[in-house]
Coordinates of N, CA and C in Angstrom, one line a residue:
M1 N 39.6 136.4 174.9 CA 37.9 136.9 175.5 C 37.0 136.2 174.9
I2 N 37.2 136.6 173.4 CA 35.6 135.9 172.5 C 35.7 134.3 173.2
N3 N 36.8 133.8 173.4 CA 36.3 132.1 173.6 C 36.2 132.2 175.2
I4 N 36.0 133.2 176.1 CA 35.4 133.4 177.3 C 33.8 133.3 177.5
I5 N 33.2 134.6 176.3 CA 32.1 134.4 176.2 C 31.4 133.4 175.4
A6 N 32.3 132.6 174.8 CA 31.4 131.6 173.9 C 31.4 130.5 175.3
D7 N 32.0 130.5 175.9 CA 31.8 129.3 177.3 C 30.5 129.8 177.8
I8 N 30.6 131.0 178.0 CA 29.6 131.4 179.1 C 27.9 131.2 178.6
V9 N 28.5 131.6 177.0 CA 26.6 131.4 176.4 C 26.5 130.3 176.0
G10 N 27.7 129.2 175.8 CA 27.2 127.8 175.6 C 27.0 126.9 177.2
M11 N 27.4 127.4 178.1 CA 27.0 126.9 178.9 C 25.4 127.5 179.9
A12 N 25.6 128.7 179.7 CA 23.8 129.0 179.4 C 22.5 128.3 178.6
G13 N 23.4 127.8 177.6 CA 22.1 127.1 176.3 C 22.0 125.6 177.1
T14 N 23.5 124.9 177.7 CA 23.5 124.0 177.8 C 22.7 123.9 179.2
C15 N 22.2 124.7 180.1 CA 21.1 124.9 181.3 C 19.5 125.1 181.1
L16 N 20.0 125.9 179.5 CA 18.4 125.9 179.5 C 18.4 124.7 178.3
V17 N 18.8 124.0 177.7 CA 18.8 122.3 177.6 C 18.4 121.8 178.2
V18 N 19.2 121.5 179.5 CA 19.3 120.2 180.4 C 17.6 121.1 181.2
G19 N 17.9 122.2 181.7 CA 16.5 122.6 182.7 C 15.0 122.2 181.9
A20 N 14.8 122.4 180.6 CA 13.9 121.8 180.3 C 13.4 121.0 180.1
F21 N 14.6 119.3 180.1 CA 14.5 118.1 180.1 C 14.2 117.8 181.5
F22 N 14.8 118.7 182.5 CA 14.2 118.0 184.0 C 13.3 118.3 184.4
L23 N 12.6 119.2 183.5 CA 11.0 120.2 184.0 C 10.4 119.4 183.2
L24 N 10.3 118.9 182.0 CA 9.7 117.4 181.6 C 9.6 116.4 182.3
Q25 N 10.6 115.9 182.9 CA 10.4 114.6 183.6 C 9.9 115.2 185.3
L26 N 10.0 116.2 185.2 CA 9.0 116.2 186.5 C 8.1 116.8 186.6
N27 N 6.9 116.4 185.0 CA 6.1 117.4 185.0 C 5.5 118.3 185.3
K28 N 6.7 119.3 184.6 CA 6.4 120.6 185.8 C 6.4 121.5 183.6
V29 N 6.4 120.9 182.9 CA 6.2 121.4 181.3 C 5.5 120.1 180.6
S30 N 5.2 120.9 179.4 CA 4.7 119.9 178.2 C 5.4 120.1 177.3
P31 N 5.9 118.8 176.8 CA 6.7 118.3 175.7 C 5.9 119.1 174.4
K32 N 4.7 119.5 174.8 CA 4.3 120.5 173.2 C 4.0 122.0 173.7
G33 N 4.1 121.8 175.3 CA 3.9 123.6 175.6 C 5.0 124.7 174.9
L34 N 4.7 125.8 175.1 CA 5.9 127.0 175.1 C 6.7 127.2 175.5
L35 N 6.7 126.6 177.0 CA 8.0 127.1 177.9 C 9.2 126.1 177.4
Y36 N 8.6 124.5 177.2 CA 9.4 123.7 177.2 C 10.4 123.9 175.4
N37 N 9.6 124.2 174.5 CA 10.0 124.7 173.2 C 10.7 125.5 173.2
L38 N 10.5 126.8 173.7 CA 11.3 128.4 173.8 C 12.9 127.7 174.3
M39 N 12.5 126.8 175.9 CA 13.7 126.4 176.3 C 14.7 125.9 175.4
N40 N 14.5 125.0 174.6 CA 15.1 124.0 173.8 C 16.0 124.9 172.5
L41 N 15.0 125.6 171.9 CA 15.2 126.1 170.6 C 16.1 127.5 171.2
S42 N 16.2 127.9 172.3 CA 16.9 129.3 173.3 C 18.4 128.6 173.4
G43 N 18.4 127.3 173.7 CA 19.7 126.7 174.5 C 20.3 126.3 173.4
A44 N 19.5 125.7 172.6 CA 20.5 125.6 171.0 C 20.9 126.2 170.2
L45 N 20.4 127.0 170.2 CA 21.0 128.9 169.4 C 22.1 129.1 170.2
F46 N 22.1 129.0 171.4 CA 23.2 129.7 172.3 C 24.4 128.8 172.5
L47 N 24.4 127.3 172.2 CA 25.0 126.1 171.9 C 25.6 126.2 170.7
L48 N 25.0 126.8 170.0 CA 25.7 127.1 168.3 C 26.4 128.2 168.0
F49 N 26.0 129.1 169.2 CA 27.3 130.2 169.0 C 28.2 130.1 169.3
S50 N 28.0 129.1 170.4 CA 29.0 128.9 171.2 C 30.2 127.5 170.1
L51 N 29.5 126.9 169.3 CA 30.2 126.4 168.7 C 30.6 127.1 167.2
C52 N 30.1 127.7 166.9 CA 30.8 128.8 166.4 C 32.4 129.5 166.7
I53 N 32.6 129.4 167.8 CA 33.9 130.2 168.4 C 34.8 128.9 168.6
N54 N 33.8 127.6 169.3 CA 35.0 126.7 169.3 C 34.2 125.6 169.0
F55 N 34.6 125.0 167.2 CA 33.3 124.3 166.1 C 34.2 122.8 166.8
N56 N 32.7 122.0 166.7 CA 32.9 120.7 167.0 C 31.7 120.3 166.0
L57 N 32.4 119.8 164.4 CA 30.7 118.8 163.8 C 30.3 118.3 164.5
A58 N 30.5 117.6 165.2 CA 29.2 116.7 165.9 C 28.2 117.0 166.9
S59 N 28.9 118.0 166.8 CA 27.8 119.1 167.9 C 27.4 119.9 167.6
F60 N 27.5 120.3 166.3 CA 27.0 121.0 165.3 C 26.1 121.0 164.8
V61 N 26.2 119.7 164.6 CA 24.8 119.0 163.8 C 23.6 118.8 164.4
I62 N 24.6 118.3 166.0 CA 23.0 117.9 166.5 C 22.2 119.0 167.1
E63 N 23.1 120.3 167.2 CA 22.2 121.6 167.4 C 21.3 121.9 166.4
I64 N 21.6 121.9 165.1 CA 20.9 122.2 163.9 C 19.4 121.4 164.2
F65 N 19.4 119.7 164.3 CA 18.5 119.4 164.6 C 17.7 119.6 165.6
W66 N 18.3 120.1 166.8 CA 17.8 120.3 167.8 C 17.2 121.6 168.0
I67 N 17.4 122.6 166.6 CA 16.4 124.0 166.3 C 15.6 123.1 166.1
V68 N 15.7 122.4 164.7 CA 14.3 122.0 163.4 C 13.4 121.4 164.6
A69 N 13.6 120.8 165.3 CA 13.0 120.5 166.3 C 12.0 120.8 167.2
S70 N 12.6 122.2 167.9 CA 12.1 123.0 168.6 C 11.3 123.9 167.6
L71 N 11.4 124.4 166.7 CA 10.8 125.1 165.6 C 9.7 124.1 165.1
I72 N 9.8 123.3 165.3 CA 8.7 122.0 164.7 C 7.5 121.7 166.4
G73 N 7.8 122.0 167.0 CA 7.3 122.0 168.4 C 6.5 123.5 168.6
L74 N 7.4 124.6 168.0 CA 6.6 126.1 168.4 C 5.9 125.7 167.1
Y75 N 5.5 125.5 166.5 CA 4.9 125.6 165.0 C 3.6 124.3 165.3
G76 N 3.9 123.4 166.2 CA 2.1 122.9 166.2 C 1.5 123.2 167.7
Y77 N 3.0 124.2 168.2 CA 1.8 124.8 169.5 C 1.2 126.0 169.1
L78 N 1.8 126.7 168.1 CA 1.3 127.8 167.7 C -0.2 127.3 167.0
K79 N 0.3 126.5 165.9 CA -1.2 125.8 165.4 C -2.8 125.2 166.1
Q80 N -2.1 124.6 167.2 CA -2.8 124.3 168.1 C -3.6 125.4 168.9
D81 N -2.4 126.5 169.7 CA -3.3 127.3 170.1 C -4.2 128.2 169.3
R82 N -4.3 128.4 167.8 CA -4.8 129.3 166.9 C -6.3 128.3 166.4
S83 N -6.4 127.0 166.7 CA -7.2 125.9 166.5 C -8.0 126.2 167.6
A84 N -7.7 126.4 168.8 CA -8.8 126.4 169.6 C -9.3 127.5 170.0
G85 N -8.7 129.1 169.3 CA -9.3 129.7 169.2 C -9.0 130.8 170.3
N86 N -8.1 130.5 170.6 CA -7.0 130.9 171.5 C -6.2 132.7 170.6
P87 N -6.1 133.3 171.1 CA -5.0 134.7 170.5 C -4.1 134.2 171.1
T88 N -3.0 134.3 170.1 CA -1.4 134.0 170.9 C -0.5 135.9 171.4
S89 N 0.2 135.4 172.0 CA 0.5 136.6 172.3 C 1.9 136.6 173.0

């Protein structure tokens, strides 16, 4: 049963990461925007959860890098938003 849950969570993560990429290619999101980075971060976290059940070292490592890149993007977004004088919510 846990394998099925891990697969469902992993597929949701895949949809989020690939969906973010498609939205970027269609110019619907900005690579420095909140939505793009949140989709990537949550997708990578979901995939990482799935990989903890069905481990694959190469995939695990790339998800760690994906999480770090997304956190850097979110930091940049928040820093830019604050420097513009806009309150973050």
